[in-house]
Short mmCIF file of C-alpha atoms in Angstrom, two decimals:
data_model
loop_
_atom_site.label_atom_id
_atom_site.label_comp_id
_atom_site.label_asym_id
_atom_site.label_seq_id
_atom_site.Cartn_x
_atom_site.Cartn_y
_atom_site.Cartn_z
CA MET A 1 0.68 -7.67 -4.01
CA ARG A 2 0.09 -10.96 -3.41
CA LEU A 3 1.32 -13.87 -1.40
CA ARG A 4 2.84 -15.08 -3.72
CA ASP A 5 6.04 -11.89 -2.98
CA ILE A 6 6.44 -12.75 0.76
CA MET A 7 6.70 -15.89 0.64
CA SER A 8 8.79 -18.66 2.01
CA VAL A 9 9.35 -21.00 -0.74
CA ALA A 10 11.67 -22.76 2.01
CA VAL A 11 8.69 -24.91 3.91
CA GLU A 12 9.74 -28.14 6.69
CA THR A 13 7.00 -31.41 7.20
CA ILE A 14 6.79 -33.48 9.13
CA HIS A 15 4.49 -36.69 10.34
CA PRO A 16 1.96 -35.13 12.73
CA ASP A 17 3.23 -38.19 15.13
CA ALA A 18 6.40 -37.30 15.10
CA SER A 19 7.31 -35.85 18.76
CA VAL A 20 8.03 -32.87 19.67
CA GLU A 21 11.80 -33.12 20.34
CA GLU A 22 12.08 -34.28 16.55
CA ALA A 23 10.51 -31.35 15.95
CA ARG A 24 12.55 -28.80 17.89
CA GLU A 25 15.30 -30.59 16.07
CA LEU A 26 14.52 -29.81 13.15
CA ILE A 27 13.08 -26.12 13.69
CA ARG A 28 16.48 -25.84 14.94
CA ARG A 29 18.47 -27.02 11.89
CA GLN A 30 16.37 -25.40 9.55
CA ASP A 31 16.78 -22.41 11.45
CA VAL A 32 12.61 -22.38 11.11
CA HIS A 33 9.65 -20.53 13.65
CA HIS A 34 6.89 -22.85 11.19
CA LEU A 35 6.79 -26.92 10.52
CA VAL A 36 3.78 -28.41 8.78
CA ALA A 37 1.97 -31.49 9.58
CA VAL A 38 1.28 -33.27 6.23
CA GLU A 39 0.57 -37.46 6.87
CA ALA A 40 -0.31 -39.37 3.22
CA ASP A 41 0.54 -36.74 0.94
CA THR A 42 -2.34 -34.72 2.50
CA ILE A 43 -1.78 -31.86 5.34
CA VAL A 44 -3.35 -32.23 8.53
CA GLY A 45 -1.88 -29.08 10.25
CA VAL A 46 0.55 -26.16 11.48
CA LEU A 47 3.03 -26.39 14.97
CA SER A 48 4.71 -23.22 15.73
CA GLU A 49 7.37 -23.53 17.36
CA HIS A 50 5.77 -20.89 20.21
CA ALA A 51 2.36 -23.40 20.71
CA MET A 52 5.90 -26.28 21.49
CA ARG A 53 7.33 -24.53 24.43
CA MET A 54 6.64 -25.82 27.18
CA ALA A 55 5.94 -29.13 25.80
CA ALA A 56 6.98 -32.06 26.98
CA GLY A 57 9.94 -33.76 24.75
CA ASP A 58 7.85 -36.91 24.48
CA THR A 59 4.53 -35.32 22.76
CA ALA A 60 3.67 -36.18 19.55
CA VAL A 61 3.28 -32.91 17.51
CA ARG A 62 -0.80 -33.70 16.65
CA ALA A 63 -1.31 -33.34 19.72
CA LEU A 64 0.53 -29.61 20.00
CA MET A 65 -0.42 -28.41 16.14
CA SER A 66 -3.18 -26.37 15.04
CA ALA A 67 -5.60 -28.49 12.42
CA PRO A 68 -7.00 -28.46 10.08
CA ALA A 69 -4.54 -25.87 7.98
CA VAL A 70 -5.66 -23.25 6.34
CA THR A 71 -4.25 -22.93 3.39
CA ALA A 72 -3.84 -19.97 0.64
CA THR A 73 -3.06 -19.78 -3.11
CA PRO A 74 0.32 -17.68 -4.65
CA ASP A 75 -3.04 -15.41 -5.52
CA THR A 76 -4.04 -14.17 -2.16
CA THR A 77 -4.23 -10.98 -1.37
CA ILE A 78 -2.39 -9.27 1.81
CA ARG A 79 -6.10 -8.22 2.66
CA GLN A 80 -6.86 -12.00 2.86
CA ALA A 81 -4.07 -13.88 4.19
CA ALA A 82 -4.41 -10.94 6.79
CA ASN A 83 -8.82 -12.00 7.54
CA LEU A 84 -7.51 -15.93 7.59
CA LEU A 85 -4.63 -15.10 10.08
CA ARG A 86 -6.71 -13.70 12.65
CA GLY A 87 -10.61 -14.97 11.95
CA ASN A 88 -8.76 -18.44 12.50
CA HIS A 89 -6.49 -18.11 15.06
CA VAL A 90 -3.79 -19.55 13.47
CA GLY A 91 0.19 -17.97 12.90
CA CYS A 92 0.76 -19.37 8.66
CA LEU A 93 -0.80 -20.40 5.76
CA PRO A 94 0.91 -23.43 3.70
CA ILE A 95 0.71 -21.95 0.37
CA LEU A 96 -1.00 -24.43 -2.29
CA ASP A 97 -0.36 -23.88 -5.71
CA PRO A 98 -3.49 -25.09 -8.05
CA ARG A 99 -2.48 -28.77 -8.39
CA GLN A 100 -2.65 -28.62 -4.37
CA ARG A 101 1.21 -29.15 -4.13
CA LEU A 102 2.71 -27.70 -1.25
CA VAL A 103 4.74 -24.22 -2.89
CA GLY A 104 5.37 -21.97 0.18
CA ILE A 105 4.64 -20.84 3.60
CA VAL A 106 3.36 -17.16 4.49
CA THR A 107 3.04 -16.10 8.76
CA THR A 108 2.05 -13.63 11.08
CA SER A 109 6.34 -12.05 11.12
CA ASP A 110 5.64 -11.42 7.43
CA LEU A 111 2.69 -9.84 7.31
CA LEU A 112 4.28 -7.74 10.77
CA ASP A 113 7.01 -7.30 8.27
CA LEU A 114 4.86 -5.63 5.74
CA ILE A 115 3.83 -3.04 7.85
CA GLY A 116 6.94 -1.85 9.62
CA LYS A 117 8.51 -1.50 6.49
CA GLY A 118 5.24 0.55 5.62
CA VAL A 119 2.57 -1.06 3.37
CA THR A 120 0.68 1.45 1.13
CA ARG A 121 -3.17 0.18 0.91
CA GLU A 122 -3.31 -0.45 -2.66
CA GLN A 123 -0.23 -4.20 -2.00
CA ILE A 124 -3.08 -4.40 0.52
CA ASP A 125 -5.32 -5.01 -1.33
CA GLY A 126 -3.37 -7.21 -4.57
CA ALA A 127 -4.37 -4.05 -6.86
CA ARG A 128 -2.50 -4.03 -10.16
CA HIS A 129 -1.41 -0.80 -9.56
CA ARG A 130 0.87 1.80 -11.47
CA SER A 131 1.93 4.71 -9.50
CA TRP A 132 2.27 7.66 -11.19
CA VAL A 133 5.31 9.18 -11.36
CA PRO A 134 6.83 13.12 -12.47
CA GLY A 135 7.23 14.10 -15.75
CA ARG A 136 5.94 10.65 -17.59
CA MET B 1 -1.37 5.42 13.03
CA ARG B 2 -1.37 5.69 16.59
CA LEU B 3 -1.45 2.87 19.10
CA SER B 4 -5.30 5.02 21.12
CA GLU B 5 -7.27 4.08 18.72
CA ILE B 6 -6.44 0.75 17.70
CA MET B 7 -5.42 -0.89 21.86
CA SER B 8 -7.48 -2.68 23.25
CA SER B 9 -9.30 -1.62 26.63
CA PRO B 10 -8.85 -1.79 30.19
CA ALA B 11 -5.69 -3.99 29.37
CA ILE B 12 -6.45 -7.63 31.73
CA THR B 13 -4.16 -8.08 34.42
CA ILE B 14 -3.59 -10.87 36.81
CA ARG B 15 -1.02 -11.26 38.96
CA SER B 16 2.59 -13.79 38.72
CA THR B 17 1.91 -16.30 40.72
CA ALA B 18 -1.14 -17.48 39.75
CA SER B 19 -1.54 -20.95 38.21
CA ALA B 20 -1.93 -21.42 35.43
CA ALA B 21 -6.28 -23.23 35.43
CA GLU B 22 -6.40 -19.14 36.65
CA ALA B 23 -5.25 -17.49 33.86
CA ALA B 24 -7.39 -19.56 31.75
CA VAL B 25 -10.87 -18.78 33.54
CA GLN B 26 -9.10 -14.95 33.93
CA MET B 27 -8.38 -15.56 30.03
CA GLU B 28 -12.11 -17.22 29.57
CA ARG B 29 -14.12 -14.51 31.46
CA ALA B 30 -12.87 -11.68 30.01
CA ARG B 31 -12.97 -13.25 26.82
CA VAL B 32 -9.84 -12.18 25.70
CA THR B 33 -5.92 -13.97 24.51
CA HIS B 34 -3.64 -12.46 26.18
CA LEU B 35 -3.24 -10.74 29.64
CA VAL B 36 -0.82 -8.81 31.14
CA VAL B 37 1.93 -9.71 34.04
CA LEU B 38 1.85 -7.59 37.40
CA ASN B 39 4.52 -8.70 40.20
CA GLY B 40 4.00 -7.90 44.16
CA GLY B 41 4.03 -4.00 43.70
CA ARG B 42 1.21 -3.31 40.45
CA GLN B 43 4.35 -3.49 38.34
CA ILE B 44 4.10 -5.17 34.47
CA THR B 45 6.32 -7.70 34.55
CA GLY B 46 5.06 -9.77 31.23
CA VAL B 47 2.61 -11.21 28.93
CA ILE B 48 0.74 -14.32 28.06
CA CYS B 49 -1.45 -16.09 25.78
CA ASP B 50 -3.25 -18.88 25.16
CA HIS B 51 -1.00 -20.13 23.41
CA ASP B 52 1.82 -20.75 26.80
CA LEU B 53 -1.23 -22.35 28.65
CA ARG B 54 -1.94 -25.26 25.66
CA GLY B 55 -0.73 -27.98 27.44
CA VAL B 56 0.58 -27.00 30.40
CA GLU B 57 0.08 -28.85 34.30
CA PRO B 58 -2.63 -26.80 35.68
CA GLY B 59 -0.34 -25.93 38.51
CA ARG B 60 2.23 -24.38 37.32
CA THR B 61 2.59 -20.63 37.76
CA VAL B 62 2.22 -17.20 35.62
CA ALA B 63 5.55 -17.22 36.65
CA GLU B 64 6.99 -19.26 34.38
CA LEU B 65 4.35 -19.09 31.69
CA MET B 66 4.34 -15.57 31.38
CA SER B 67 7.09 -13.81 28.49
CA ALA B 68 9.10 -12.20 29.86
CA PRO B 69 10.28 -9.12 29.96
CA ALA B 70 7.39 -7.34 29.49
CA VAL B 71 8.42 -5.12 26.32
CA THR B 72 6.23 -1.71 26.99
CA LEU B 73 4.47 1.00 24.02
CA PRO B 74 3.35 4.28 24.94
CA ALA B 75 -0.27 5.26 23.57
CA ASN B 76 0.79 7.67 21.41
CA ALA B 77 3.38 5.43 19.76
CA ASP B 78 3.20 4.52 16.15
CA VAL B 79 1.60 1.02 15.07
CA GLN B 80 5.10 0.99 12.82
CA GLU B 81 7.29 0.18 16.31
CA ALA B 82 4.45 -2.19 16.74
CA ALA B 83 4.77 -4.38 14.10
CA LYS B 84 8.17 -3.83 14.26
CA LEU B 85 8.60 -5.11 18.11
CA LEU B 86 6.32 -7.86 17.71
CA ARG B 87 7.47 -8.68 14.52
CA ARG B 88 11.19 -9.29 16.34
CA ARG B 89 10.33 -10.25 19.83
CA ASP B 90 9.05 -13.63 20.36
CA PHE B 91 5.49 -13.20 22.13
CA GLY B 92 2.27 -11.54 20.59
CA SER B 93 0.96 -8.60 22.50
CA ILE B 94 2.46 -5.32 23.99
CA PRO B 95 1.04 -3.39 27.28
CA VAL B 96 0.92 0.27 25.90
CA LEU B 97 0.94 3.28 29.00
CA ALA B 98 0.41 6.34 29.07
CA GLY B 99 3.03 7.70 31.38
CA LYS B 100 3.22 5.05 34.71
CA ARG B 101 -0.11 3.64 33.89
CA LEU B 102 -1.29 1.00 31.63
CA VAL B 103 -3.85 2.10 29.03
CA GLY B 104 -4.79 -1.38 27.13
CA ILE B 105 -2.97 -3.85 25.19
CA VAL B 106 -2.33 -4.25 21.35
CA THR B 107 -1.44 -7.29 20.21
CA THR B 108 -0.56 -8.90 16.65
CA SER B 109 -4.18 -9.80 15.94
CA ASP B 110 -4.61 -6.13 16.09
CA LEU B 111 -2.47 -4.99 13.54
CA LEU B 112 -3.44 -8.03 11.41
CA ALA B 113 -7.26 -6.20 11.16
CA LEU B 114 -6.07 -2.69 10.25
CA LEU B 115 -4.41 -5.02 7.31
CA GLY B 116 -7.58 -7.53 6.94
CA LYS B 117 -9.77 -4.51 6.81
CA GLY B 118 -7.80 -2.09 4.61
CA ALA B 119 -6.89 0.21 7.30
CA LEU B 120 -3.51 0.51 6.63
CA ARG B 121 -2.47 3.56 5.21
CA VAL B 122 1.42 3.96 6.74
CA ALA B 123 4.28 5.48 5.26
CA GLU B 124 2.99 6.01 2.03
CA MET B 125 4.82 5.85 -1.86
CA THR B 126 6.22 9.34 -1.93
CA PRO B 127 7.62 10.69 -5.51
CA LYS B 128 11.78 11.13 -5.26
CA TRP B 129 12.80 14.91 -6.42
CA THR B 130 15.47 16.56 -7.76
CA LEU B 131 15.78 19.20 -7.91
CA PRO B 132 17.17 20.54 -11.70
CA LYS B 133 21.25 21.62 -10.90
CA ARG B 134 21.68 19.09 -7.94
CA GLY B 135 20.74 15.74 -9.26
CA PRO B 136 22.76 12.60 -7.56
CA THR B 137 26.34 13.61 -6.21
CA HIS B 138 27.28 10.47 -8.65
CA ARG B 139 26.75 11.29 -12.17
CA PRO B 140 28.70 8.22 -14.32
CA GLU B 141 31.09 9.46 -16.79
CA ARG B 142 30.30 10.98 -19.70
CA ARG B 143 30.59 9.12 -23.00
CA ARG B 144 32.60 10.99 -26.00
CA PRO B 145 32.02 10.68 -28.93
#
């Protein structure tokens, strides 16, 4: 299983100089938990709802976002994604296609979902595994 | 896999009346990112993580900043259960209990580590068997020639 199989394609972006108030409004309106900070068509960071929980409304997004953003590709495996999230202490990975366009986002919650549902080793490694089916 | 196999033990604690600055010092000293918050009666009242302390005035109390109430799990609970709880709620750690005693803490990071190591083997997909002559109850109608 790869990130293309679990990523959310609806990604909300915000300018790093926008205020926390604007970010909160966007998060509420779009019903998301993470925003990708984009400046001059470049991803410069990510902002989680949790990170601005206690911040004043006039604080700039730049002050609270995790930067630089750690990104992945649609072909990144679940296992690699877990290591990226954990190793960089971030809550989400913006997904970029080979042309460096933002095509999706994967969050820690998506991976927790997999564990909660019961993920198999083959899915974690992204191996092209063919299940054995009785009578085949 | 049980929480007792992956939890960090012992869990580092802090009083709910402590300040944000004290919590930050405690985290740095113990090199952890999550603390279990205890009240005056040594009962678990919440959890606090480094994100909760980011950008706040150092004088604010832990009780104001923590995620509460704390949801706990027994040490013999399954990692799947912990993942579901962490997914549904707005916090990144679960204090682990043996009876009523705090014995450890499990964080989102611990669960990601399992995925990262490829060590997670839960709910292996099993083939679905159907006994002969006891197939599905809703069979499609047979076509008549």
